[in-house]
Every structure is written in structure tokens, then in C-alpha cells.
Amino acid sequence: MTLSQPLSLVQPALDTFDEKINFVIENFKGIFLNRDNRPSFGGQEIYFEMSREVRGMLHPYPEKLMHILSLEGKNEVEILPCNNDEASMICANQCNFRMANRDFHFIQRQDCFYRMSRVHWIPEIINLANSGSLDIKIWVEEERNKRGKKIKKTFLRYQKGLTDYVIILTHRYRDGKFLNYIFETAFPVFYQRTKKQFDKNYMDNT
């Protein structure tokens, strides 16, 4: 099954940065941020952290949401990932961290319209994974967190045609029993090194 089209942010009613990002967020609220509308995975709840506080400062949007709408600040590239996408026409920072929106700059991220226009794919991909779609690769990795504790993460990777998108869910346990998933992140995969790493990780863990 093919995912829906990316959201178009080139509209007369979406002139400013705030108008564009609020349009994306309102759309995402209705299909994922709202707990009642959020799909589960494998019958298990997915928890999404809604805190807006980062290092003692309150931000206009949840930090976890800001993360999936942006790129790492260090990712300055010569060829833009959105080069053949309408996002490149409206992007003010052009993958230059120094030009990032100030709210994103503070958390060492740079706002990305390419990511924003595809964030609604998250529930679509989860639903496809639940239905057993052959376009989804699913695997579990075990790693150690910052405290040295072993944790497990489930990866849902959608690949079809030119589209490559991954969702990462952390396993949460209580008293040794699985409790639910914690939404970690989700993003389009466009760097070749990342694609190859995911290919390897899938082969190593299935």
C-alpha cells in the first residue's frame, strides 16, 4: 500500500513559518497526538511524551514533536535532501544550522519542512505494520541507555519506491513485564549511509 501524499505547505493561507508549523501540528494532533486517535502497535499502547520543557525553558511545542519536525543541528549538507521537493522552495535555513528557527536552534535542531510535510505518515505506517504489510520491515534491537541499562527498541521501516521512512519505539517494562511502547522518533531516511546501516541492522536482528 502506498502512503498518502506529503502535506503541501505552499498555500496562500500558509504564508509565515508559524502558520505552516501550526497547520502541520493541528493535522498531527487529530491523527496521533490525541491519545484517543493514536494507533497502537501489536495491540500495545504507544506513549508520546508531551512535555514542552527543555533544560528549564518552556517551549511552544512538545520537545518530542519538535524533534520529529527537524534535523540535527550538525547536519549541514551540500546537496539538500529536499532538493526535488517543494519544501526546498520555502525553507529559510537550507540545512544551515545558523539560520534555524530560534526555538529549534535552542535545542540544537534545525526546522525541516521536508520532515514536517511527512509527519502524518507515522500513524499510516503503524497501521500498515499492524496489517502485516510487505512494505514494512520490523526488527528489535537491544542497546544500553545513558545510564548503562539495557533497553529494547522496535524499528518499523517503510520502503516502497523512492519512499523510505522509519519509526522507532522504545520498550517500557514494569516489574520485569512489558508495559507499553514509548515513541522515540520517526523520520524519512535519505542519507545512503543511514539506509545501509538500517539494512545491516535488519539483517542482523531478524
Tab-separated table of C-alpha atoms in Angstrom:
chain	number	residue	atom	x	y	z
A	1	MET	CA	0.000	0.000	0.000
A	2	THR	CA	1.229	3.489	-0.880
A	3	LEU	CA	1.310	6.239	1.736
A	4	SER	CA	-0.719	9.411	1.285
A	5	GLN	CA	0.823	12.446	-0.380
A	6	PRO	CA	3.073	14.788	1.652
A	7	LEU	CA	1.235	17.774	3.111
A	8	SER	CA	1.504	20.815	0.882
A	9	LEU	CA	2.854	23.799	2.799
A	10	VAL	CA	2.849	26.024	-0.285
A	11	GLN	CA	-0.569	27.574	0.188
A	12	PRO	CA	-1.823	31.203	0.256
A	13	ALA	CA	-3.170	30.663	3.777
A	14	LEU	CA	0.242	29.430	4.994
A	15	ASP	CA	2.428	32.464	4.493
A	16	THR	CA	4.521	32.587	7.678
A	17	PHE	CA	6.611	29.969	9.470
A	18	ASP	CA	4.163	29.917	12.381
A	19	GLU	CA	1.211	29.356	10.052
A	20	LYS	CA	2.984	26.445	8.370
A	21	ILE	CA	4.078	24.672	11.539
A	22	ASN	CA	0.708	25.208	13.245
A	23	PHE	CA	-1.020	23.707	10.204
A	24	VAL	CA	1.207	20.619	10.474
A	25	ILE	CA	0.719	20.289	14.227
A	26	GLU	CA	-3.057	20.673	14.118
A	27	ASN	CA	-3.218	17.967	11.477
A	28	PHE	CA	-0.950	15.694	13.535
A	29	LYS	CA	-2.957	16.306	16.712
A	30	GLY	CA	-6.054	14.858	15.133
A	31	ILE	CA	-4.399	11.653	13.954
A	32	PHE	CA	-1.675	10.918	16.518
A	33	LEU	CA	-1.016	13.384	19.347
A	34	ASN	CA	-4.590	12.942	20.546
A	35	ARG	CA	-4.312	9.746	22.580
A	36	ASP	CA	-7.813	8.614	21.642
A	37	ASN	CA	-6.909	8.641	17.941
A	38	ARG	CA	-3.382	7.259	18.250
A	39	PRO	CA	-2.983	3.736	16.841
A	40	SER	CA	-1.474	1.017	18.978
A	41	PHE	CA	1.214	-1.337	17.700
A	42	GLY	CA	0.673	-5.050	18.035
A	43	GLY	CA	-2.184	-4.294	20.418
A	44	GLN	CA	0.111	-2.343	22.751
A	45	GLU	CA	-0.243	1.335	23.605
A	46	ILE	CA	2.276	3.873	22.249
A	47	TYR	CA	3.101	6.625	24.732
A	48	PHE	CA	4.075	10.048	23.329
A	49	GLU	CA	5.861	12.490	25.667
A	50	MET	CA	4.056	15.862	25.542
A	51	SER	CA	6.365	17.875	27.810
A	52	ARG	CA	7.292	21.315	26.442
A	53	GLU	CA	10.111	21.917	28.918
A	54	VAL	CA	13.716	21.631	27.718
A	55	ARG	CA	16.598	22.425	30.096
A	56	GLY	CA	14.341	24.511	32.301
A	57	MET	CA	12.804	26.501	29.436
A	58	LEU	CA	9.204	26.145	28.283
A	59	HIS	CA	8.837	25.854	24.510
A	60	PRO	CA	5.797	26.464	22.305
A	61	TYR	CA	5.652	22.801	21.259
A	62	PRO	CA	6.433	19.435	22.907
A	63	GLU	CA	10.170	18.702	22.632
A	64	LYS	CA	9.499	15.233	21.202
A	65	LEU	CA	7.322	16.777	18.494
A	66	MET	CA	9.983	19.392	17.697
A	67	HIS	CA	12.460	16.557	17.275
A	68	ILE	CA	10.472	14.803	14.541
A	69	LEU	CA	9.877	18.108	12.735
A	70	SER	CA	13.568	18.920	12.499
A	71	LEU	CA	17.114	17.755	11.755
A	72	GLU	CA	20.192	17.612	13.947
A	73	GLY	CA	21.925	20.973	14.010
A	74	LYS	CA	25.208	19.486	12.784
A	75	ASN	CA	23.625	18.171	9.573
A	76	GLU	CA	24.798	20.827	7.144
A	77	VAL	CA	24.957	19.346	3.650
A	78	GLU	CA	25.953	20.463	0.167
A	79	ILE	CA	23.058	18.676	-1.556
A	80	LEU	CA	19.737	19.305	0.177
A	81	PRO	CA	17.699	16.164	0.958
A	82	CYS	CA	14.615	18.097	-0.202
A	83	ASN	CA	16.286	19.204	-3.442
A	84	ASN	CA	13.477	17.835	-5.645
A	85	ASP	CA	10.657	18.616	-3.226
A	86	GLU	CA	8.555	21.749	-2.763
A	87	ALA	CA	9.950	22.018	0.790
A	88	SER	CA	13.183	23.376	-0.698
A	89	MET	CA	11.306	26.395	-2.076
A	90	ILE	CA	10.025	27.562	1.306
A	91	CYS	CA	12.904	26.555	3.582
A	92	ALA	CA	14.686	29.565	5.079
A	93	ASN	CA	17.625	27.711	6.657
A	94	GLN	CA	18.607	25.477	3.695
A	95	CYS	CA	20.146	22.963	6.148
A	96	ASN	CA	22.269	25.703	7.691
A	97	PHE	CA	22.034	25.454	11.481
A	98	ARG	CA	22.901	29.120	11.946
A	99	MET	CA	19.706	30.011	10.061
A	100	ALA	CA	17.410	27.692	12.020
A	101	ASN	CA	14.256	28.972	13.691
A	102	ARG	CA	15.216	30.188	17.180
A	103	ASP	CA	13.014	27.695	19.049
A	104	PHE	CA	14.645	24.796	17.206
A	105	HIS	CA	18.099	26.368	17.404
A	106	PHE	CA	17.847	26.339	21.201
A	107	ILE	CA	17.504	22.534	21.267
A	108	GLN	CA	20.343	22.121	18.728
A	109	ARG	CA	17.967	21.298	15.880
A	110	GLN	CA	17.059	22.929	12.580
A	111	ASP	CA	13.449	23.083	11.438
A	112	CYS	CA	12.731	20.945	8.378
A	113	PHE	CA	9.665	21.384	6.161
A	114	TYR	CA	10.544	18.119	4.403
A	115	ARG	CA	10.060	16.266	7.675
A	116	MET	CA	7.022	18.331	8.652
A	117	SER	CA	5.184	17.551	5.436
A	118	ARG	CA	5.559	13.803	6.059
A	119	VAL	CA	4.878	13.523	9.788
A	120	HIS	CA	1.307	12.322	9.127
A	121	TRP	CA	2.816	9.124	7.711
A	122	ILE	CA	3.535	7.912	11.250
A	123	PRO	CA	0.057	6.503	12.033
A	124	GLU	CA	-0.260	5.242	8.456
A	125	ILE	CA	2.939	3.213	8.788
A	126	ILE	CA	1.949	1.841	12.194
A	127	ASN	CA	-1.382	0.717	10.761
A	128	LEU	CA	0.387	-0.907	7.809
A	129	ALA	CA	2.714	-2.720	10.209
A	130	ASN	CA	-0.291	-3.973	12.169
A	131	SER	CA	-1.857	-5.306	8.972
A	132	GLY	CA	1.287	-7.266	8.026
A	133	SER	CA	2.185	-5.127	5.005
A	134	LEU	CA	5.126	-6.463	2.998
A	135	ASP	CA	6.319	-2.865	2.609
A	136	ILE	CA	7.242	-2.757	6.301
A	137	LYS	CA	10.405	-4.226	7.816
A	138	ILE	CA	10.175	-4.805	11.578
A	139	TRP	CA	13.038	-5.661	13.907
A	140	VAL	CA	14.116	-5.258	17.514
A	141	GLU	CA	17.496	-4.021	18.707
A	142	GLU	CA	18.962	-4.143	22.186
A	143	GLU	CA	21.276	-1.381	23.382
A	144	ARG	CA	22.303	0.439	26.540
A	145	ASN	CA	20.904	3.817	27.505
A	146	LYS	CA	22.901	6.676	29.028
A	147	ARG	CA	22.739	5.017	32.436
A	148	GLY	CA	24.144	1.780	31.073
A	149	LYS	CA	20.825	-0.048	31.390
A	150	LYS	CA	19.832	-2.474	28.639
A	151	ILE	CA	16.819	-1.349	26.626
A	152	LYS	CA	14.974	-2.675	23.596
A	153	LYS	CA	13.782	-0.710	20.603
A	154	THR	CA	11.432	-1.765	17.824
A	155	PHE	CA	12.059	-0.367	14.357
A	156	LEU	CA	9.275	-0.019	11.755
A	157	ARG	CA	10.725	0.814	8.355
A	158	TYR	CA	8.502	1.539	5.362
A	159	GLN	CA	10.151	1.163	1.960
A	160	LYS	CA	8.350	1.476	-1.336
A	161	GLY	CA	9.584	3.149	-4.497
A	162	LEU	CA	11.508	6.275	-3.504
A	163	THR	CA	9.926	6.439	-0.049
A	164	ASP	CA	11.941	5.316	2.979
A	165	TYR	CA	10.649	6.178	6.456
A	166	VAL	CA	11.428	4.728	9.891
A	167	ILE	CA	9.667	4.827	13.261
A	168	ILE	CA	11.482	3.863	16.470
A	169	LEU	CA	9.628	2.698	19.588
A	170	THR	CA	11.322	2.036	22.928
A	171	HIS	CA	10.025	-0.844	25.067
A	172	ARG	CA	8.903	0.097	28.589
A	173	TYR	CA	8.790	-2.511	31.337
A	174	ARG	CA	7.419	-2.514	34.873
A	175	ASP	CA	8.408	-5.199	37.363
A	176	GLY	CA	10.018	-7.127	34.530
A	177	LYS	CA	6.841	-7.184	32.426
A	178	PHE	CA	6.299	-5.317	29.181
A	179	LEU	CA	4.076	-2.268	29.824
A	180	ASN	CA	3.904	-0.284	26.586
A	181	TYR	CA	5.915	1.396	23.842
A	182	ILE	CA	7.415	4.855	24.151
A	183	PHE	CA	7.559	6.817	20.916
A	184	GLU	CA	11.246	7.573	20.386
A	185	THR	CA	11.421	9.235	16.962
A	186	ALA	CA	10.436	8.952	13.308
A	187	PHE	CA	11.989	10.372	10.161
A	188	PRO	CA	12.422	9.977	6.407
A	189	VAL	CA	15.636	8.103	5.591
A	190	PHE	CA	17.528	9.927	2.850
A	191	TYR	CA	21.243	9.528	3.600
A	192	GLN	CA	22.837	6.493	1.938
A	193	ARG	CA	24.943	5.685	4.990
A	194	THR	CA	21.798	5.563	7.139
A	195	LYS	CA	19.984	3.359	4.606
A	196	LYS	CA	22.894	0.917	4.577
A	197	GLN	CA	23.095	0.876	8.369
A	198	PHE	CA	19.384	0.080	8.673
A	199	ASP	CA	19.741	-2.622	6.015
A	200	LYS	CA	22.529	-4.194	8.082
A	201	ASN	CA	20.682	-3.849	11.369
A	202	TYR	CA	17.608	-5.534	9.909
A	203	MET	CA	19.670	-8.464	8.612
A	204	ASP	CA	21.500	-8.795	11.936
A	205	ASN	CA	18.305	-8.820	14.007
A	206	THR	CA	15.897	-10.994	12.019
